[in-house]
Short mmCIF file of C-alpha atoms in Angstrom, two decimals:
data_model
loop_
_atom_site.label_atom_id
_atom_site.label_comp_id
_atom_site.label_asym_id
_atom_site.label_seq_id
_atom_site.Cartn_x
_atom_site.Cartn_y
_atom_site.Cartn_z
CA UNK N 1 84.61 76.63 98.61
CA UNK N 2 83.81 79.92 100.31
CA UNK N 3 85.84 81.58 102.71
CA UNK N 4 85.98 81.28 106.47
CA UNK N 5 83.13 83.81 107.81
CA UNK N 6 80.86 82.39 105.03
CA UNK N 7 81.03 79.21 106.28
CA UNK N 8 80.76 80.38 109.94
CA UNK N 9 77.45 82.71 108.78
CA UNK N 10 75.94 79.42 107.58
CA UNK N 11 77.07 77.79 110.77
CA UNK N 12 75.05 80.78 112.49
CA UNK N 13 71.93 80.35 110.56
CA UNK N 14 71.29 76.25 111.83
CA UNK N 15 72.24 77.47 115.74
CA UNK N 16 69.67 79.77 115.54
CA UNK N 17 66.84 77.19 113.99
CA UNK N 18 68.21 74.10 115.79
CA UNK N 19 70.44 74.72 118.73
CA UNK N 20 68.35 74.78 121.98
CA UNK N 21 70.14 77.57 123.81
CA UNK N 22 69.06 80.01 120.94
CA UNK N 23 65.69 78.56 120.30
CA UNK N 24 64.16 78.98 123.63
CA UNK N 25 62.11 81.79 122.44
CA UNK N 26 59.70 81.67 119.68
CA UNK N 27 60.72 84.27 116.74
CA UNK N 28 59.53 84.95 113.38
CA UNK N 29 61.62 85.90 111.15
CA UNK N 30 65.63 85.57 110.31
CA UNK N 31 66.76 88.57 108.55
CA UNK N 32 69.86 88.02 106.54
CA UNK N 33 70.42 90.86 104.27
CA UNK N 34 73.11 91.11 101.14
CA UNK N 35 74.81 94.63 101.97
CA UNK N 36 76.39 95.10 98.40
CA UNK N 37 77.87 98.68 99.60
CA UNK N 38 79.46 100.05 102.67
CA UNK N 39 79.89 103.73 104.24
CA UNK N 40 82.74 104.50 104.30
CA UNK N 41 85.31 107.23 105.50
CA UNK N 42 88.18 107.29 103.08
CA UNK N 43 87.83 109.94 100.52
CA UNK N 44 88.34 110.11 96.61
CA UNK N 45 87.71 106.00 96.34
CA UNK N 46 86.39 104.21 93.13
CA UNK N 47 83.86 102.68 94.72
CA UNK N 48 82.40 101.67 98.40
CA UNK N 49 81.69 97.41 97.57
CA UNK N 50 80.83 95.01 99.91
CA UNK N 51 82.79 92.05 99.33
CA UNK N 52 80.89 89.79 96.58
CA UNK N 53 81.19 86.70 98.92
CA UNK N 54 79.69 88.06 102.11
CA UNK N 55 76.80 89.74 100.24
CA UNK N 56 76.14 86.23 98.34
CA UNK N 57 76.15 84.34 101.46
CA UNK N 58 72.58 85.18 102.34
CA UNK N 59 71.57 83.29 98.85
CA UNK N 60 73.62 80.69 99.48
CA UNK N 61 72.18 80.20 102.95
CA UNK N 62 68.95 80.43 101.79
CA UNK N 63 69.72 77.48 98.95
CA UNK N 64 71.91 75.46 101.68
CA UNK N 65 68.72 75.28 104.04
CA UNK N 66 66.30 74.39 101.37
CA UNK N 67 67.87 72.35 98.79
CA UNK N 68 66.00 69.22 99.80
CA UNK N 69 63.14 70.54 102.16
CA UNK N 70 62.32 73.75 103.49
CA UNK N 71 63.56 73.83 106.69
CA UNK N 72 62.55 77.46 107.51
CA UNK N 73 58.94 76.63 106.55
CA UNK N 74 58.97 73.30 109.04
CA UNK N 75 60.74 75.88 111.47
CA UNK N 76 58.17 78.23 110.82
CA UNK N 77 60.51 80.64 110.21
CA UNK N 78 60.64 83.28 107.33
CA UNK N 79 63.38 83.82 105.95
CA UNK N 80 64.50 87.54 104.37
CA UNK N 81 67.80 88.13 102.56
CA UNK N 82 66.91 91.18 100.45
CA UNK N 83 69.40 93.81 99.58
CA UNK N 84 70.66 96.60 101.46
CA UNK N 85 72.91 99.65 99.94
CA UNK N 86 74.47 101.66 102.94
CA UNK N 87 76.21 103.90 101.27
CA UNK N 88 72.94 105.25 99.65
CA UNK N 89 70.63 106.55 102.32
CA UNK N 90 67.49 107.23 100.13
CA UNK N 91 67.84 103.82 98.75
CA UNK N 92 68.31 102.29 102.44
CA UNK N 93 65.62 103.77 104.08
CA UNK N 94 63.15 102.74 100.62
CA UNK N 95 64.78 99.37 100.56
CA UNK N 96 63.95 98.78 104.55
CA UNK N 97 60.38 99.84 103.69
CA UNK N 98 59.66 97.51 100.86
CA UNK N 99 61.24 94.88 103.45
CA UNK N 100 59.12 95.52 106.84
CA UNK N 101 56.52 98.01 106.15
CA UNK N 102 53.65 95.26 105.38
CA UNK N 103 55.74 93.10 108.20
CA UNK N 104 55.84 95.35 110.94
CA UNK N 105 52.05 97.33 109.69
CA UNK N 106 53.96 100.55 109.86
CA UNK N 107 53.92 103.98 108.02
CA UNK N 108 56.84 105.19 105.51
CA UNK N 109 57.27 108.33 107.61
CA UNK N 110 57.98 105.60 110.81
CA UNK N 111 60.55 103.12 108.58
CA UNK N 112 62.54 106.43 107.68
CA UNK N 113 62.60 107.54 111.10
CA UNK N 114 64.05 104.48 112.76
CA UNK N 115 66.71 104.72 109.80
CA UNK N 116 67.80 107.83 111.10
CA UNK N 117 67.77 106.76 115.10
CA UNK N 118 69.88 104.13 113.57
CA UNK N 119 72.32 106.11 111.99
CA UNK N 120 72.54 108.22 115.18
CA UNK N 121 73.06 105.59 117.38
CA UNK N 122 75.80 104.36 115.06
CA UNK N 123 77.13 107.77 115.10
CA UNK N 124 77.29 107.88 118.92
CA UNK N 125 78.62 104.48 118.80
CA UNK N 126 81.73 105.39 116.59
CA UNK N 127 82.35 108.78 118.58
CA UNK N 128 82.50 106.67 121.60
CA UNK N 129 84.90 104.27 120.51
CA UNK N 130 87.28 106.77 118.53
CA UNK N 131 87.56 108.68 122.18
CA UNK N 132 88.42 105.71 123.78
CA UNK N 133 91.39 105.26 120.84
CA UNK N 134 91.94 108.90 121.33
CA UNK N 135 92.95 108.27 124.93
CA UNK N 136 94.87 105.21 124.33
CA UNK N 137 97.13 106.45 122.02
CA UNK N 138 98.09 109.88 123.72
CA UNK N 139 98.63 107.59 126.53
CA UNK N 140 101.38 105.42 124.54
CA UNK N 141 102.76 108.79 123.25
CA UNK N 142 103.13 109.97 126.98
CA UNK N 143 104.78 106.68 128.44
CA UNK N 144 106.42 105.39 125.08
CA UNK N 145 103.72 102.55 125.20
CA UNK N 146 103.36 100.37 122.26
CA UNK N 147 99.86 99.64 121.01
CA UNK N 148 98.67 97.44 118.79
CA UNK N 149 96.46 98.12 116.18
CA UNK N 150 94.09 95.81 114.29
CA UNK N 151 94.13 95.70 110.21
CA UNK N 152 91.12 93.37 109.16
CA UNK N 153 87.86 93.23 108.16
CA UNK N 154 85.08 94.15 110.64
CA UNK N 155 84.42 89.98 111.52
CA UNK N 156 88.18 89.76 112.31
CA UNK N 157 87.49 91.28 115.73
CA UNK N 158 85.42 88.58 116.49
CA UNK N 159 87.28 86.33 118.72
CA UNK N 160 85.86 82.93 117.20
CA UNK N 161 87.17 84.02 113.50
CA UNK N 162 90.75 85.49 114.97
CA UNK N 163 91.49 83.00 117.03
CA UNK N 164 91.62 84.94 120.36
CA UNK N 165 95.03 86.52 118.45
CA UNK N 166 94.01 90.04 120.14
CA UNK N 167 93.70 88.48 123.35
CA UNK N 168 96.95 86.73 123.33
CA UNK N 169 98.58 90.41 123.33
CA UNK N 170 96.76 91.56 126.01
CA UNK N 171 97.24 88.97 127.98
CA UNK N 172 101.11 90.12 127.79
CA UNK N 173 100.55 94.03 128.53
CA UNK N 174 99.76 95.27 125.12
CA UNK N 175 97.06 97.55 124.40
CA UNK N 176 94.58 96.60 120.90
CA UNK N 177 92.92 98.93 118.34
CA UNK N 178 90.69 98.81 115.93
CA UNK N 179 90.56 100.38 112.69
CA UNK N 180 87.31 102.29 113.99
CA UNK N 181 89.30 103.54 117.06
CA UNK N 182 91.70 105.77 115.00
CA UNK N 183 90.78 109.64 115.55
CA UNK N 184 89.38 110.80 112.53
CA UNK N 185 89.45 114.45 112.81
CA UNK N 186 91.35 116.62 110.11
CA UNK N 187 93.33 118.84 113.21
CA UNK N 188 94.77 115.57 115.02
CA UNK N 189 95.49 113.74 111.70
CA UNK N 190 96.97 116.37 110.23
CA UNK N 191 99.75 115.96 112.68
CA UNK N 192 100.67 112.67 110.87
CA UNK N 193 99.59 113.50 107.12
CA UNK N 194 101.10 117.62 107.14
CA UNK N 195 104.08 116.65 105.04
CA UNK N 196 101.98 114.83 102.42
CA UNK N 197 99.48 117.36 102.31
CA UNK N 198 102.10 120.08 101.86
CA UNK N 199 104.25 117.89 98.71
CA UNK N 200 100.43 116.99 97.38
CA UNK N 201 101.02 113.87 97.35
CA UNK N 202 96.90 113.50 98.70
CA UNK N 203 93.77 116.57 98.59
CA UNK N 204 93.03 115.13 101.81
CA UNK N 205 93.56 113.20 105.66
CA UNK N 206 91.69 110.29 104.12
CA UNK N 207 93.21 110.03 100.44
CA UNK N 208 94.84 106.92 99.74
CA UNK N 209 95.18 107.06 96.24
CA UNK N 210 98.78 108.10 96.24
CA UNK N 211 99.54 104.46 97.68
CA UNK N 212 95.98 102.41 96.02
CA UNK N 213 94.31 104.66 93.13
CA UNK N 214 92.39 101.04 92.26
CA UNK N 215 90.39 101.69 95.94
CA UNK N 216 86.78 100.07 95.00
CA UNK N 217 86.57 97.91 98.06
CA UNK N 218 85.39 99.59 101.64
CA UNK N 219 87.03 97.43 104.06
CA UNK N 220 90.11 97.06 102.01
CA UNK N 221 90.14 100.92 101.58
CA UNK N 222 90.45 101.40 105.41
CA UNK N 223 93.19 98.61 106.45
CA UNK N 224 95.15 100.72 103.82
CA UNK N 225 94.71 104.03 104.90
CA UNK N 226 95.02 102.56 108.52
CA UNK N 227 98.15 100.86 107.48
CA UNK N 228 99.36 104.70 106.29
CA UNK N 229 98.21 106.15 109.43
CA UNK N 230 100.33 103.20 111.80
CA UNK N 231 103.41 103.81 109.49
CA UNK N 232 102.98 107.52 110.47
CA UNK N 233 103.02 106.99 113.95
CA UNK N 234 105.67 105.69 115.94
CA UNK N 235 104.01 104.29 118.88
CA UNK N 236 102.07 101.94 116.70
CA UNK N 237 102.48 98.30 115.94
CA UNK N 238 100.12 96.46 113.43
CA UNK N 239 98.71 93.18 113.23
CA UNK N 240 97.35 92.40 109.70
CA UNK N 241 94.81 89.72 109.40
CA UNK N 242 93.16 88.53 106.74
CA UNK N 243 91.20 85.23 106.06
CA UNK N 244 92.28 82.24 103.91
CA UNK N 245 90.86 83.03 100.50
CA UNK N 246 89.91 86.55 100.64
CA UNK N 247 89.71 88.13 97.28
CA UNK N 248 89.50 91.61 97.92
CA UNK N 249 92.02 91.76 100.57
CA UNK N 250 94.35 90.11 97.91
CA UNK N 251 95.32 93.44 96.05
CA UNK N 252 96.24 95.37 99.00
CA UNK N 253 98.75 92.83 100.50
CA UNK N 254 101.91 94.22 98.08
CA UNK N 255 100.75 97.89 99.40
CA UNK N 256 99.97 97.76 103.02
CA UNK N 257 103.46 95.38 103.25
CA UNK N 258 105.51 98.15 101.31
CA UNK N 259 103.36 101.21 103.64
CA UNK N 260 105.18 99.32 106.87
CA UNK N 261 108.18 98.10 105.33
CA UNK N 262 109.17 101.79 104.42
CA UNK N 263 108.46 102.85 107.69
CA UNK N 264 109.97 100.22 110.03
CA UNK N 265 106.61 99.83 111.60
CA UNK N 266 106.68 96.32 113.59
CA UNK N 267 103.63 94.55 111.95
CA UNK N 268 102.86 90.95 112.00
CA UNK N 269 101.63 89.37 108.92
CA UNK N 270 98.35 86.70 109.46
CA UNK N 271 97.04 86.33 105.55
CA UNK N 272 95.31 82.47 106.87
CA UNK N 273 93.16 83.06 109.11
CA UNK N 274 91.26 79.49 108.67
CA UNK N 275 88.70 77.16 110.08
CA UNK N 276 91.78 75.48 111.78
CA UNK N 277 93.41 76.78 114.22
CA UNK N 278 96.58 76.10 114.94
CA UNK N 279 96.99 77.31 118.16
CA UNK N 280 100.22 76.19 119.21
CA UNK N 281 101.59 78.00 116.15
CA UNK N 282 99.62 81.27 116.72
CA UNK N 283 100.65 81.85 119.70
CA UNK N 284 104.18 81.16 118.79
CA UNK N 285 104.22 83.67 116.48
CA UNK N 286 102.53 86.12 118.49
CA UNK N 287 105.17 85.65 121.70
CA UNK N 288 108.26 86.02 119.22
CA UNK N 289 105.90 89.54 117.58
CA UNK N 290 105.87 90.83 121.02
CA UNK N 291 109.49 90.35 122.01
CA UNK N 292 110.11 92.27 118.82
CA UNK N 293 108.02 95.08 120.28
CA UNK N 294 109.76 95.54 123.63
CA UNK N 295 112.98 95.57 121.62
CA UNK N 296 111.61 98.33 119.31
CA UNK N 297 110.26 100.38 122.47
CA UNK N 298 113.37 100.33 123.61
CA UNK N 299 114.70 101.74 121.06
CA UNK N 300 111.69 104.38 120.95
CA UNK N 301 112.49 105.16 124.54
CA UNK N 302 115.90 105.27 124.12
CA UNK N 303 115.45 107.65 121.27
CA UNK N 304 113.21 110.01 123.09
CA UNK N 305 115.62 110.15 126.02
CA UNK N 306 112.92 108.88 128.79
#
């Protein structure tokens, strides 16, 4: 039994071959690729995996939707789930050529350019979004604002896998970040990291192998050095969610749990993220998480003299 967004990627797949709304227009293929490795930003890890799960889902898919008929080929759909390294860009752009060169009748020199549009689009994407954090949080720091900051995979900001959890706390005032959002530039973090820097307890800003030397998974790599940089910060909450069954979020539960719990940083704990959802409970918990918070901004305030 596969984890929550596995099931909800196969639940994806059937909309788009059955569900009217998304078959209105006529479309050829359904590309489903198994990403097996991530880029990354945290330095000094063991390796940058995908989780095994999400990059078997594709084949699973693929074996769900054909196990007694062929239901791409009566769709007339093709169906592509080859593999995809992003941490490798040789290998990406070669494996995207050997995927849609024939496909798409165009040139190697034309495949590898797109790749690198791609990445610069992504690149502009990211810088966009980090300003935008950048601008939240010197706000908080200014008004003794409390802002919440996301630890979870990237498919746990999707509101129909977190339950609209996010949204609850804006609905009450609070401001949300996501891992992505934190400022990643040595001269701001620095600010936050100097002391361990100076002892050596890391080389770098994005070393976390003083708290996780075992760091072989991407995502789970980032909600722990994200968990360091929200215990480093004091106008930073955390809301750590992880889905029912996740394997490689498993090992980092002890560590990101001790990283906040040594720092009094407010975080609430959601390691169940399910099919179900309870709503009445969620938002139970996150009402009595955010009275918490205005009693620790208090405190902040009250601290700073404002």
């Amino acid at each position: 039994d596969s984890c929550y967004p596995a099931k909800v990627a196969q639940s994806h797949v059937y909309a788009l071959l059955f569900e009217k709304k998304f078959v209105r227009k006529k479309f050829d293929y359904i590309w489903f690729p198994a990403i097996n490795e991530l880029h990354g930003f945290v330095q000094f890890t063991m390796g940058s995996t995908a989780c095994p799960i999400i990059s078997g889902t594709p084949r699973v898919v693929y074996s769900s939707f054909t196990k007694e008929s062929n239901l791409f080929e009566k769709a007339g759909v093709v169906y592509i789930d080859d593999t995809l390294t992003l941490a490798n860009d040789s290998l990406l752009c070669r494996q995207l050529f050997e995927t849609w060169g024939d496909r798409l009748k165009i040139t190697r020199d034309e495949s590898n350019w797109a790749v690198i549009q791609a990445w610069k689009s992504l690149q502009h994407n990211d810088e966009t979004i980090v300003s935008q954090g950048r601008v939240i949080l010197d706000h908080a720091e200014e008004e003794s604002e409390i802002v919440i900051l996301l630890l979870g995979r990237p498919y746990h900001s999707d509101p129909g896998i977190n339950h609209e959890v996010l949204d609850e706390f804006q609905s009450l005032g609070f401001k949300t970040l996501s891992m992505r959002a934190i400022p990643r530039d040595e001269e701001y973090l620095s600010r936050y990291f100097a002391q361990d820097l100076e002892e050596g307890y890391i080389e770098s800003v994005m070393d976390i192998r003083d708290v996780w030397p075992e760091n072989f998974s991407t995502n789970s790599a980032q909600k722990v050095w994200a968990a360091k940089f929200a215990a480093r910060h004091p106008n930073v909450a955390v809301v750590d969610l992880s889905s029912f069954k996740c394997g490689h979020d498993a090992p980092t539960y002890a560590i990101i749990d001790k990283i906040l719990g040594a720092s009094r940083t407010p975080h609430l704990t959601l390691h169940d993220i399910d099919a179900n959802k309870p709503g009445g409970s969620i938002k139970i918990r996150v009402k009595t998480f955010a009275y918490t918070l205005e009693q620790y901004r208090r405190e902040l305030t009250k601290e700073r003299g404002i």
